């Protein structure tokens, strides 16, 4: 059992919290109530950033003391959205949200993952017609191993998880969000994920 704090109680955060609780972890969900995120992060071993990406950097930088020494799993994408609310660009051009978080939180081990799929796939990868891929980006090998085990608890088989390397590789996976509006317009909100075929 791992103590996990989920920051954000929307569809992504709620889905992850429910699945991780069912897997036997001790999960706390922090909403926008003042002090909730700080309290949750202080007692957790793993903190999951499921807040809207555009405001994630500011919110998490404010939690620097609480996040020190923790593993921060970043599943968000920081995007510039169009009139229909779907992404048309990336907030951190030439960088990534994950890199910005790691720079702002040098004593926190940031791992980027689960950001290349519709949120329903995060907790039910086997429901797709073919195997999806969960990518890992981060500087700390031990943290990535811990996150891989957590993904296993969510139903991700080991061969479905690909470690891309350092945190700078999150630029590639975050850019994959730009596929989303086109996929949704052609196929609707049916579950989908980016997959590497070998």
Short mmCIF file of N, CA and C in Angstrom, two decimals:
data_model
loop_
_atom_site.label_atom_id
_atom_site.label_comp_id
_atom_site.label_asym_id
_atom_site.label_seq_id
_atom_site.Cartn_x
_atom_site.Cartn_y
_atom_site.Cartn_z
N UNK A 1 0.83 -1.19 0.00
CA UNK A 1 0.00 0.00 0.00
C UNK A 1 0.87 1.25 0.00
N UNK A 2 0.53 2.19 -0.84
CA UNK A 2 1.26 3.45 -0.94
C UNK A 2 0.32 4.60 -0.62
N UNK A 3 0.82 5.60 0.07
CA UNK A 3 0.02 6.80 0.33
C UNK A 3 0.13 7.72 -0.89
N UNK A 4 -0.99 7.96 -1.52
CA UNK A 4 -1.03 8.73 -2.76
C UNK A 4 -1.97 9.91 -2.60
N UNK A 5 -1.52 11.08 -3.02
CA UNK A 5 -2.37 12.26 -3.06
C UNK A 5 -2.67 12.60 -4.50
N UNK A 6 -3.93 12.80 -4.82
CA UNK A 6 -4.33 13.20 -6.16
C UNK A 6 -4.77 14.66 -6.09
N UNK A 7 -4.06 15.51 -6.82
CA UNK A 7 -4.40 16.92 -6.87
C UNK A 7 -5.31 17.15 -8.07
N UNK A 8 -6.56 17.46 -7.80
CA UNK A 8 -7.54 17.62 -8.87
C UNK A 8 -8.61 16.56 -8.74
N UNK A 9 -9.86 16.98 -8.68
CA UNK A 9 -10.96 16.02 -8.51
C UNK A 9 -11.94 16.03 -9.67
N UNK A 10 -11.42 16.34 -10.86
CA UNK A 10 -12.24 16.26 -12.07
C UNK A 10 -12.31 14.83 -12.59
N UNK A 11 -12.58 14.69 -13.88
CA UNK A 11 -12.72 13.34 -14.45
C UNK A 11 -11.43 12.54 -14.34
N UNK A 12 -10.29 13.18 -14.61
CA UNK A 12 -9.01 12.48 -14.56
C UNK A 12 -8.66 12.11 -13.12
N UNK A 13 -8.66 13.11 -12.24
CA UNK A 13 -8.30 12.86 -10.84
C UNK A 13 -9.24 11.89 -10.16
N UNK A 14 -10.53 12.05 -10.40
CA UNK A 14 -11.51 11.16 -9.78
C UNK A 14 -11.36 9.73 -10.24
N UNK A 15 -11.13 9.55 -11.53
CA UNK A 15 -10.96 8.21 -12.08
C UNK A 15 -9.71 7.53 -11.52
N UNK A 16 -8.60 8.26 -11.47
CA UNK A 16 -7.36 7.70 -10.93
C UNK A 16 -7.50 7.38 -9.44
N UNK A 17 -8.12 8.28 -8.70
CA UNK A 17 -8.29 8.06 -7.25
C UNK A 17 -9.11 6.81 -6.98
N UNK A 18 -10.20 6.65 -7.72
CA UNK A 18 -11.06 5.48 -7.52
C UNK A 18 -10.31 4.19 -7.83
N UNK A 19 -9.61 4.16 -8.96
CA UNK A 19 -8.91 2.94 -9.36
C UNK A 19 -7.77 2.60 -8.41
N UNK A 20 -7.04 3.61 -7.95
CA UNK A 20 -5.92 3.35 -7.05
C UNK A 20 -6.41 2.93 -5.67
N UNK A 21 -7.54 3.45 -5.24
CA UNK A 21 -8.14 3.01 -3.98
C UNK A 21 -8.55 1.55 -4.09
N UNK A 22 -9.18 1.20 -5.21
CA UNK A 22 -9.60 -0.18 -5.43
C UNK A 22 -8.41 -1.12 -5.49
N UNK A 23 -7.24 -0.59 -5.89
CA UNK A 23 -6.02 -1.41 -5.96
C UNK A 23 -5.36 -1.57 -4.60
N UNK A 24 -5.91 -0.91 -3.58
CA UNK A 24 -5.40 -1.10 -2.23
C UNK A 24 -4.54 0.02 -1.68
N UNK A 25 -4.42 1.11 -2.41
CA UNK A 25 -3.61 2.23 -1.94
C UNK A 25 -4.44 3.16 -1.05
N UNK A 26 -3.75 3.91 -0.23
CA UNK A 26 -4.39 4.91 0.61
C UNK A 26 -4.37 6.23 -0.15
N UNK A 27 -5.52 6.65 -0.64
CA UNK A 27 -5.60 7.79 -1.56
C UNK A 27 -6.35 8.95 -0.94
N UNK A 28 -5.76 10.13 -1.07
CA UNK A 28 -6.41 11.37 -0.66
C UNK A 28 -6.58 12.24 -1.89
N UNK A 29 -7.76 12.80 -2.06
CA UNK A 29 -8.03 13.68 -3.20
C UNK A 29 -8.13 15.11 -2.69
N UNK A 30 -7.37 15.99 -3.31
CA UNK A 30 -7.39 17.40 -2.94
C UNK A 30 -8.14 18.20 -3.98
N UNK A 31 -9.19 18.89 -3.55
CA UNK A 31 -9.91 19.78 -4.46
C UNK A 31 -9.34 21.19 -4.31
N UNK A 32 -10.08 22.20 -4.71
CA UNK A 32 -9.56 23.56 -4.68
C UNK A 32 -9.79 24.26 -3.34
N UNK A 33 -10.29 23.53 -2.35
CA UNK A 33 -10.47 24.11 -1.03
C UNK A 33 -9.12 24.60 -0.51
N UNK A 34 -9.05 25.83 0.02
CA UNK A 34 -7.77 26.34 0.54
C UNK A 34 -7.12 25.38 1.53
N UNK A 35 -5.86 25.05 1.28
CA UNK A 35 -5.11 24.18 2.18
C UNK A 35 -5.24 22.70 1.88
N UNK A 36 -6.19 22.31 1.02
CA UNK A 36 -6.42 20.89 0.75
C UNK A 36 -5.21 20.25 0.08
N UNK A 37 -4.66 20.91 -0.94
CA UNK A 37 -3.52 20.35 -1.66
C UNK A 37 -2.30 20.24 -0.76
N UNK A 38 -2.07 21.25 0.06
CA UNK A 38 -0.94 21.22 0.97
C UNK A 38 -1.04 20.08 1.96
N UNK A 39 -2.22 19.91 2.55
CA UNK A 39 -2.43 18.83 3.53
C UNK A 39 -2.25 17.46 2.90
N UNK A 40 -2.80 17.29 1.70
CA UNK A 40 -2.70 16.00 1.02
C UNK A 40 -1.26 15.67 0.65
N UNK A 41 -0.53 16.65 0.11
CA UNK A 41 0.84 16.41 -0.33
C UNK A 41 1.77 16.09 0.82
N UNK A 42 1.54 16.69 1.98
CA UNK A 42 2.43 16.50 3.12
C UNK A 42 2.47 15.05 3.60
N UNK A 43 1.37 14.33 3.43
CA UNK A 43 1.29 12.97 3.97
C UNK A 43 1.49 11.89 2.92
N UNK A 44 1.74 12.30 1.66
CA UNK A 44 1.81 11.32 0.57
C UNK A 44 3.24 10.95 0.21
N UNK A 45 3.38 9.76 -0.34
CA UNK A 45 4.65 9.33 -0.92
C UNK A 45 4.68 9.67 -2.41
N UNK A 46 3.52 9.55 -3.05
CA UNK A 46 3.36 9.90 -4.46
C UNK A 46 2.27 10.93 -4.57
N UNK A 47 2.53 11.99 -5.32
CA UNK A 47 1.53 13.02 -5.59
C UNK A 47 1.25 13.02 -7.09
N UNK A 48 -0.02 12.94 -7.45
CA UNK A 48 -0.41 12.94 -8.86
C UNK A 48 -0.99 14.30 -9.22
N UNK A 49 -0.40 14.93 -10.23
CA UNK A 49 -0.92 16.20 -10.71
C UNK A 49 -1.97 15.94 -11.77
N UNK A 50 -3.24 16.09 -11.37
CA UNK A 50 -4.35 15.95 -12.30
C UNK A 50 -5.11 17.27 -12.37
N UNK A 51 -4.41 18.37 -12.11
CA UNK A 51 -5.01 19.69 -12.22
C UNK A 51 -4.96 20.14 -13.68
N UNK A 52 -5.81 21.09 -14.08
CA UNK A 52 -5.73 21.60 -15.45
C UNK A 52 -4.34 22.14 -15.75
N UNK A 53 -3.76 21.69 -16.86
CA UNK A 53 -2.36 21.97 -17.15
C UNK A 53 -1.99 23.43 -17.21
N UNK A 54 -2.91 24.29 -17.67
CA UNK A 54 -2.58 25.70 -17.82
C UNK A 54 -2.22 26.36 -16.50
N UNK A 55 -2.77 25.85 -15.39
CA UNK A 55 -2.48 26.43 -14.09
C UNK A 55 -1.62 25.57 -13.19
N UNK A 56 -1.16 24.43 -13.71
CA UNK A 56 -0.43 23.46 -12.88
C UNK A 56 0.88 24.02 -12.32
N UNK A 57 1.64 24.71 -13.16
CA UNK A 57 2.95 25.18 -12.72
C UNK A 57 2.82 26.13 -11.53
N UNK A 58 1.90 27.05 -11.61
CA UNK A 58 1.71 28.00 -10.50
C UNK A 58 1.22 27.29 -9.25
N UNK A 59 0.26 26.38 -9.40
CA UNK A 59 -0.30 25.67 -8.24
C UNK A 59 0.76 24.81 -7.54
N UNK A 60 1.54 24.09 -8.33
CA UNK A 60 2.50 23.18 -7.73
C UNK A 60 3.74 23.89 -7.21
N UNK A 61 4.13 24.98 -7.84
CA UNK A 61 5.26 25.74 -7.33
C UNK A 61 4.95 26.26 -5.93
N UNK A 62 3.70 26.58 -5.69
CA UNK A 62 3.28 27.04 -4.36
C UNK A 62 3.38 25.94 -3.31
N UNK A 63 3.52 24.70 -3.76
CA UNK A 63 3.62 23.56 -2.83
C UNK A 63 5.05 23.03 -2.73
N UNK A 64 6.02 23.84 -3.09
CA UNK A 64 7.41 23.36 -3.13
C UNK A 64 7.84 22.68 -1.83
N UNK A 65 7.61 23.26 -0.64
CA UNK A 65 8.05 22.58 0.60
C UNK A 65 7.36 21.24 0.81
N UNK A 66 6.07 21.19 0.52
CA UNK A 66 5.31 19.95 0.74
C UNK A 66 5.72 18.85 -0.24
N UNK A 67 6.16 19.24 -1.44
CA UNK A 67 6.52 18.26 -2.47
C UNK A 67 7.98 17.82 -2.40
N UNK A 68 8.75 18.41 -1.54
CA UNK A 68 10.17 18.06 -1.42
C UNK A 68 10.32 16.59 -1.05
N UNK A 69 11.12 15.88 -1.84
CA UNK A 69 11.36 14.46 -1.58
C UNK A 69 10.29 13.53 -2.10
N UNK A 70 9.19 14.06 -2.62
CA UNK A 70 8.10 13.24 -3.12
C UNK A 70 8.30 12.89 -4.60
N UNK A 71 7.58 11.87 -5.04
CA UNK A 71 7.47 11.60 -6.47
C UNK A 71 6.24 12.34 -6.96
N UNK A 72 6.40 13.17 -7.97
CA UNK A 72 5.29 13.90 -8.57
C UNK A 72 4.99 13.29 -9.93
N UNK A 73 3.84 12.67 -10.05
CA UNK A 73 3.41 12.07 -11.31
C UNK A 73 2.56 13.09 -12.04
N UNK A 74 3.06 13.57 -13.15
CA UNK A 74 2.37 14.61 -13.91
C UNK A 74 1.64 13.99 -15.09
N UNK A 75 0.31 14.03 -15.04
CA UNK A 75 -0.49 13.46 -16.13
C UNK A 75 -1.18 14.55 -16.95
N UNK A 76 -0.87 15.81 -16.66
CA UNK A 76 -1.55 16.93 -17.32
C UNK A 76 -0.83 17.40 -18.57
N UNK A 77 -1.56 18.13 -19.40
CA UNK A 77 -0.99 18.77 -20.58
C UNK A 77 -1.35 20.25 -20.52
N UNK A 78 -0.35 21.12 -20.66
CA UNK A 78 -0.59 22.56 -20.65
C UNK A 78 -0.81 23.03 -22.08
N UNK A 79 -2.04 23.43 -22.40
CA UNK A 79 -2.38 23.74 -23.78
C UNK A 79 -3.02 25.12 -23.91
N UNK A 80 -2.93 25.61 -25.13
CA UNK A 80 -3.70 26.78 -25.54
C UNK A 80 -4.93 26.23 -26.24
N UNK A 81 -6.11 26.58 -25.75
CA UNK A 81 -7.33 25.99 -26.29
C UNK A 81 -8.04 26.91 -27.27
N UNK A 82 -8.71 26.29 -28.23
CA UNK A 82 -9.47 27.03 -29.22
C UNK A 82 -10.85 27.36 -28.72
N UNK A 83 -11.69 27.96 -29.56
CA UNK A 83 -13.04 28.36 -29.16
C UNK A 83 -13.92 27.20 -28.70
N UNK A 84 -13.63 25.99 -29.22
CA UNK A 84 -14.43 24.83 -28.82
C UNK A 84 -13.87 24.13 -27.59
N UNK A 85 -12.83 24.72 -26.98
CA UNK A 85 -12.25 24.14 -25.77
C UNK A 85 -11.22 23.06 -26.02
N UNK A 86 -10.99 22.72 -27.27
CA UNK A 86 -10.00 21.69 -27.61
C UNK A 86 -8.66 22.35 -27.90
N UNK A 87 -7.55 21.65 -27.63
CA UNK A 87 -6.23 22.27 -27.76
C UNK A 87 -5.84 22.59 -29.19
N UNK A 88 -5.24 23.78 -29.35
CA UNK A 88 -4.72 24.17 -30.66
C UNK A 88 -3.22 24.46 -30.58
N UNK A 89 -2.65 24.43 -29.39
CA UNK A 89 -1.23 24.69 -29.22
C UNK A 89 -0.78 24.34 -27.82
N UNK A 90 0.53 24.45 -27.59
CA UNK A 90 1.12 24.12 -26.29
C UNK A 90 1.53 25.40 -25.57
N UNK A 91 1.31 25.41 -24.27
CA UNK A 91 1.64 26.59 -23.46
C UNK A 91 3.14 26.82 -23.40
N UNK A 92 3.91 25.75 -23.21
CA UNK A 92 5.35 25.86 -23.02
C UNK A 92 6.07 25.49 -24.31
N UNK A 93 6.04 26.39 -25.27
CA UNK A 93 6.67 26.14 -26.56
C UNK A 93 8.18 25.96 -26.37
N UNK A 94 8.74 24.92 -26.99
CA UNK A 94 10.16 24.64 -26.85
C UNK A 94 10.54 23.98 -25.54
N UNK A 95 9.54 23.64 -24.75
CA UNK A 95 9.78 22.98 -23.47
C UNK A 95 8.58 22.07 -23.21
N UNK A 96 8.29 21.80 -21.96
CA UNK A 96 7.11 21.00 -21.60
C UNK A 96 6.71 21.36 -20.18
N UNK A 97 5.48 21.06 -19.84
CA UNK A 97 5.02 21.29 -18.47
C UNK A 97 5.88 20.49 -17.50
N UNK A 98 6.20 19.26 -17.85
CA UNK A 98 7.00 18.41 -16.96
C UNK A 98 8.37 19.01 -16.69
N UNK A 99 9.01 19.54 -17.73
CA UNK A 99 10.32 20.18 -17.54
C UNK A 99 10.20 21.42 -16.67
N UNK A 100 9.16 22.20 -16.89
CA UNK A 100 8.96 23.40 -16.08
C UNK A 100 8.73 23.04 -14.62
N UNK A 101 7.99 21.98 -14.38
CA UNK A 101 7.76 21.52 -13.00
C UNK A 101 9.06 21.05 -12.36
N UNK A 102 9.86 20.28 -13.10
CA UNK A 102 11.12 19.79 -12.54
C UNK A 102 12.06 20.94 -12.23
N UNK A 103 12.11 21.95 -13.10
CA UNK A 103 12.95 23.12 -12.85
C UNK A 103 12.48 23.89 -11.61
N UNK A 104 11.17 24.01 -11.47
CA UNK A 104 10.61 24.77 -10.35
C UNK A 104 10.67 24.00 -9.04
N UNK A 105 10.75 22.66 -9.13
CA UNK A 105 10.73 21.79 -7.94
C UNK A 105 11.95 20.87 -7.97
N UNK A 106 13.14 21.43 -7.79
CA UNK A 106 14.37 20.64 -7.96
C UNK A 106 14.52 19.49 -6.98
N UNK A 107 13.86 19.55 -5.85
CA UNK A 107 13.96 18.48 -4.85
C UNK A 107 12.80 17.50 -4.92
N UNK A 108 12.03 17.59 -6.00
CA UNK A 108 10.92 16.68 -6.26
C UNK A 108 11.25 15.84 -7.48
N UNK A 109 10.89 14.57 -7.44
CA UNK A 109 11.18 13.68 -8.56
C UNK A 109 9.97 13.61 -9.48
N UNK A 110 10.04 14.35 -10.58
CA UNK A 110 8.91 14.45 -11.51
C UNK A 110 8.95 13.31 -12.53
N UNK A 111 7.82 12.66 -12.72
CA UNK A 111 7.69 11.62 -13.74
C UNK A 111 6.45 11.94 -14.57
N UNK A 112 6.64 12.08 -15.86
CA UNK A 112 5.52 12.34 -16.78
C UNK A 112 5.00 11.02 -17.32
N UNK A 113 3.67 10.84 -17.28
CA UNK A 113 3.09 9.63 -17.83
C UNK A 113 1.58 9.81 -18.03
N UNK A 114 0.95 8.90 -18.73
CA UNK A 114 -0.49 8.81 -18.92
C UNK A 114 -1.13 10.02 -19.59
N UNK A 115 -0.34 10.85 -20.27
CA UNK A 115 -0.89 12.06 -20.87
C UNK A 115 -1.14 11.94 -22.37
N UNK A 116 -1.06 10.72 -22.91
CA UNK A 116 -1.23 10.52 -24.35
C UNK A 116 -2.46 9.68 -24.66
N UNK A 117 -3.50 9.84 -23.85
CA UNK A 117 -4.70 9.00 -24.00
C UNK A 117 -5.91 9.70 -23.42
N UNK A 118 -7.09 9.26 -23.83
CA UNK A 118 -8.31 9.73 -23.19
C UNK A 118 -8.30 9.21 -21.75
N UNK A 119 -8.84 9.99 -20.84
CA UNK A 119 -8.70 9.68 -19.41
C UNK A 119 -9.23 8.29 -19.04
N UNK A 120 -10.22 7.79 -19.76
CA UNK A 120 -10.78 6.48 -19.42
C UNK A 120 -9.77 5.35 -19.61
N UNK A 121 -8.81 5.55 -20.51
CA UNK A 121 -7.81 4.51 -20.78
C UNK A 121 -6.79 4.42 -19.65
N UNK A 122 -6.59 5.51 -18.93
CA UNK A 122 -5.60 5.52 -17.84
C UNK A 122 -5.84 4.38 -16.84
N UNK A 123 -7.10 4.10 -16.57
CA UNK A 123 -7.43 3.11 -15.56
C UNK A 123 -8.04 1.84 -16.14
N UNK A 124 -8.14 1.77 -17.47
CA UNK A 124 -8.69 0.56 -18.10
C UNK A 124 -8.00 0.34 -19.45
N UNK A 125 -6.68 0.19 -19.46
CA UNK A 125 -5.97 0.04 -20.73
C UNK A 125 -6.35 -1.20 -21.52
N UNK A 126 -6.74 -2.25 -20.84
CA UNK A 126 -7.07 -3.50 -21.54
C UNK A 126 -8.41 -3.41 -22.27
N UNK A 127 -9.16 -2.34 -22.06
CA UNK A 127 -10.46 -2.21 -22.72
C UNK A 127 -10.33 -1.85 -24.18
N UNK A 128 -9.16 -1.39 -24.60
CA UNK A 128 -8.96 -1.04 -26.00
C UNK A 128 -8.79 -2.29 -26.86
N UNK A 129 -9.02 -2.13 -28.15
CA UNK A 129 -8.91 -3.25 -29.07
C UNK A 129 -7.48 -3.70 -29.31
N UNK A 130 -6.52 -2.83 -29.06
CA UNK A 130 -5.11 -3.20 -29.17
C UNK A 130 -4.36 -2.57 -28.01
N UNK A 131 -3.17 -3.07 -27.74
CA UNK A 131 -2.42 -2.61 -26.56
C UNK A 131 -2.00 -1.15 -26.71
N UNK A 132 -2.32 -0.33 -25.72
CA UNK A 132 -1.86 1.06 -25.73
C UNK A 132 -0.45 1.15 -25.18
N UNK A 133 0.16 2.33 -25.24
CA UNK A 133 1.48 2.53 -24.67
C UNK A 133 1.40 3.64 -23.63
N UNK A 134 1.99 3.40 -22.46
CA UNK A 134 2.16 4.43 -21.44
C UNK A 134 3.64 4.81 -21.44
N UNK A 135 3.93 6.07 -21.64
CA UNK A 135 5.31 6.54 -21.71
C UNK A 135 5.74 7.12 -20.36
N UNK A 136 7.02 6.96 -20.05
CA UNK A 136 7.59 7.53 -18.84
C UNK A 136 8.71 8.49 -19.22
N UNK A 137 8.69 9.69 -18.64
CA UNK A 137 9.78 10.65 -18.79
C UNK A 137 10.17 11.14 -17.41
N UNK A 138 11.47 11.14 -17.11
CA UNK A 138 11.90 11.62 -15.80
C UNK A 138 13.38 11.38 -15.58
N UNK A 139 13.92 12.08 -14.61
CA UNK A 139 15.36 12.03 -14.34
C UNK A 139 15.75 10.93 -13.36
N UNK A 140 14.81 10.44 -12.57
CA UNK A 140 15.13 9.52 -11.48
C UNK A 140 14.67 8.10 -11.83
N UNK A 141 15.61 7.18 -12.09
CA UNK A 141 15.23 5.80 -12.46
C UNK A 141 14.39 5.11 -11.40
N UNK A 142 14.72 5.32 -10.12
CA UNK A 142 13.95 4.66 -9.05
C UNK A 142 12.52 5.17 -9.02
N UNK A 143 12.35 6.48 -9.22
CA UNK A 143 11.00 7.04 -9.25
C UNK A 143 10.20 6.46 -10.41
N UNK A 144 10.85 6.29 -11.56
CA UNK A 144 10.14 5.72 -12.70
C UNK A 144 9.77 4.26 -12.45
N UNK A 145 10.60 3.52 -11.74
CA UNK A 145 10.26 2.15 -11.40
C UNK A 145 9.04 2.11 -10.48
N UNK A 146 9.02 3.03 -9.51
CA UNK A 146 7.88 3.11 -8.60
C UNK A 146 6.60 3.43 -9.36
N UNK A 147 6.69 4.38 -10.30
CA UNK A 147 5.52 4.75 -11.09
C UNK A 147 5.10 3.59 -11.99
N UNK A 148 6.05 2.84 -12.52
CA UNK A 148 5.72 1.66 -13.34
C UNK A 148 4.91 0.65 -12.53
N UNK A 149 5.29 0.46 -11.27
CA UNK A 149 4.52 -0.46 -10.41
C UNK A 149 3.12 0.07 -10.17
N UNK A 150 2.99 1.37 -10.00
CA UNK A 150 1.67 1.97 -9.82
C UNK A 150 0.82 1.78 -11.08
N UNK A 151 1.45 1.94 -12.25
CA UNK A 151 0.73 1.69 -13.50
C UNK A 151 0.27 0.24 -13.58
N UNK A 152 1.10 -0.67 -13.10
CA UNK A 152 0.71 -2.07 -13.07
C UNK A 152 -0.56 -2.28 -12.25
N UNK A 153 -0.69 -1.54 -11.16
CA UNK A 153 -1.89 -1.63 -10.33
C UNK A 153 -3.12 -1.09 -11.05
N UNK A 154 -2.89 -0.27 -12.07
CA UNK A 154 -4.00 0.27 -12.86
C UNK A 154 -4.32 -0.60 -14.08
N UNK A 155 -3.60 -1.72 -14.20
CA UNK A 155 -3.88 -2.64 -15.31
C UNK A 155 -2.92 -2.58 -16.47
N UNK A 156 -1.85 -1.79 -16.33
CA UNK A 156 -0.87 -1.68 -17.41
C UNK A 156 0.13 -2.82 -17.33
N UNK A 157 0.21 -3.61 -18.40
CA UNK A 157 1.19 -4.68 -18.45
C UNK A 157 2.57 -4.09 -18.71
N UNK A 158 3.59 -4.77 -18.22
CA UNK A 158 4.95 -4.25 -18.30
C UNK A 158 5.37 -3.91 -19.73
N UNK A 159 4.97 -4.75 -20.68
CA UNK A 159 5.39 -4.53 -22.06
C UNK A 159 4.65 -3.36 -22.71
N UNK A 160 3.65 -2.82 -22.04
CA UNK A 160 2.92 -1.66 -22.56
C UNK A 160 3.54 -0.34 -22.07
N UNK A 161 4.54 -0.41 -21.22
CA UNK A 161 5.15 0.78 -20.63
C UNK A 161 6.51 1.01 -21.26
N UNK A 162 6.74 2.21 -21.78
CA UNK A 162 8.00 2.56 -22.44
C UNK A 162 8.65 3.74 -21.72
N UNK A 163 9.87 3.51 -21.24
CA UNK A 163 10.65 4.58 -20.60
C UNK A 163 11.40 5.32 -21.70
N UNK A 164 11.03 6.57 -21.92
CA UNK A 164 11.64 7.36 -23.00
C UNK A 164 12.96 8.00 -22.59
N UNK A 165 13.23 8.08 -21.28
CA UNK A 165 14.46 8.70 -20.83
C UNK A 165 14.20 9.90 -19.95
N UNK A 166 15.04 10.93 -20.09
CA UNK A 166 14.98 12.10 -19.21
C UNK A 166 13.72 12.92 -19.35
N UNK A 167 13.58 13.91 -18.48
CA UNK A 167 12.36 14.71 -18.43
C UNK A 167 12.13 15.49 -19.73
N UNK A 168 13.20 15.76 -20.48
CA UNK A 168 13.04 16.52 -21.72
C UNK A 168 12.24 15.75 -22.76
N UNK A 169 12.15 14.42 -22.61
CA UNK A 169 11.38 13.62 -23.57
C UNK A 169 9.88 13.85 -23.42
N UNK A 170 9.48 14.51 -22.34
CA UNK A 170 8.07 14.84 -22.17
C UNK A 170 7.59 15.82 -23.23
N UNK A 171 8.53 16.52 -23.88
CA UNK A 171 8.13 17.43 -24.97
C UNK A 171 7.38 16.65 -26.05
N UNK A 172 7.86 15.46 -26.34
CA UNK A 172 7.25 14.65 -27.40
C UNK A 172 5.87 14.16 -27.00
N UNK A 173 5.74 13.64 -25.78
CA UNK A 173 4.43 13.10 -25.38
C UNK A 173 3.42 14.21 -25.16
N UNK A 174 3.87 15.36 -24.65
CA UNK A 174 2.92 16.46 -24.48
C UNK A 174 2.43 16.98 -25.82
N UNK A 175 3.30 16.95 -26.83
CA UNK A 175 2.89 17.39 -28.16
C UNK A 175 1.82 16.48 -28.76
N UNK A 176 1.74 15.24 -28.27
CA UNK A 176 0.74 14.30 -28.79
C UNK A 176 -0.68 14.77 -28.51
N UNK A 177 -0.85 15.69 -27.55
CA UNK A 177 -2.19 16.21 -27.25
C UNK A 177 -2.78 16.90 -28.48
N UNK A 178 -1.93 17.34 -29.40
CA UNK A 178 -2.43 18.04 -30.58
C UNK A 178 -3.15 17.10 -31.55
N UNK A 179 -2.99 15.78 -31.35
CA UNK A 179 -3.78 14.82 -32.11
C UNK A 179 -5.24 14.83 -31.66
N UNK A 180 -5.45 15.14 -30.39
CA UNK A 180 -6.73 14.90 -29.75
C UNK A 180 -7.92 15.57 -30.45
N UNK A 181 -7.88 16.86 -30.74
CA UNK A 181 -9.06 17.45 -31.36
C UNK A 181 -9.43 16.81 -32.69
N UNK A 182 -8.42 16.42 -33.46
CA UNK A 182 -8.69 15.79 -34.75
C UNK A 182 -9.30 14.40 -34.58
N UNK A 183 -8.79 13.65 -33.61
CA UNK A 183 -9.35 12.32 -33.34
C UNK A 183 -10.78 12.43 -32.85
N UNK A 184 -11.02 13.37 -31.94
CA UNK A 184 -12.36 13.54 -31.39
C UNK A 184 -13.36 13.97 -32.47
N UNK A 185 -12.92 14.86 -33.34
CA UNK A 185 -13.83 15.34 -34.39
C UNK A 185 -14.19 14.23 -35.39
N UNK A 186 -13.28 13.29 -35.58
CA UNK A 186 -13.55 12.21 -36.54
C UNK A 186 -14.19 10.99 -35.89
N UNK A 187 -13.88 10.75 -34.60
CA UNK A 187 -14.34 9.51 -33.96
C UNK A 187 -15.16 9.72 -32.71
N UNK A 188 -15.33 10.97 -32.27
CA UNK A 188 -16.05 11.21 -31.03
C UNK A 188 -15.18 10.93 -29.82
N UNK A 189 -15.81 10.85 -28.65
CA UNK A 189 -15.06 10.67 -27.41
C UNK A 189 -14.85 9.20 -27.06
N UNK A 190 -14.77 8.35 -28.06
CA UNK A 190 -14.48 6.94 -27.81
C UNK A 190 -13.05 6.83 -27.25
N UNK A 191 -12.83 5.91 -26.30
CA UNK A 191 -11.50 5.75 -25.71
C UNK A 191 -10.42 5.50 -26.75
N UNK A 192 -9.29 6.18 -26.60
CA UNK A 192 -8.17 5.96 -27.51
C UNK A 192 -6.88 6.31 -26.78
N UNK A 193 -5.76 5.84 -27.34
CA UNK A 193 -4.44 6.13 -26.79
C UNK A 193 -3.42 6.10 -27.91
N UNK A 194 -2.29 6.79 -27.69
CA UNK A 194 -1.17 6.66 -28.60
C UNK A 194 -0.51 5.30 -28.33
N UNK A 195 -0.20 4.56 -29.38
CA UNK A 195 0.41 3.24 -29.21
C UNK A 195 1.59 3.08 -30.16
N UNK A 196 2.65 2.48 -29.65
CA UNK A 196 3.82 2.18 -30.48
C UNK A 196 3.72 0.72 -30.93
N UNK A 197 3.62 0.51 -32.22
CA UNK A 197 3.53 -0.85 -32.76
C UNK A 197 4.93 -1.36 -33.08
N UNK A 198 5.25 -2.56 -32.65
CA UNK A 198 6.55 -3.15 -32.91
C UNK A 198 6.39 -4.52 -33.57
#
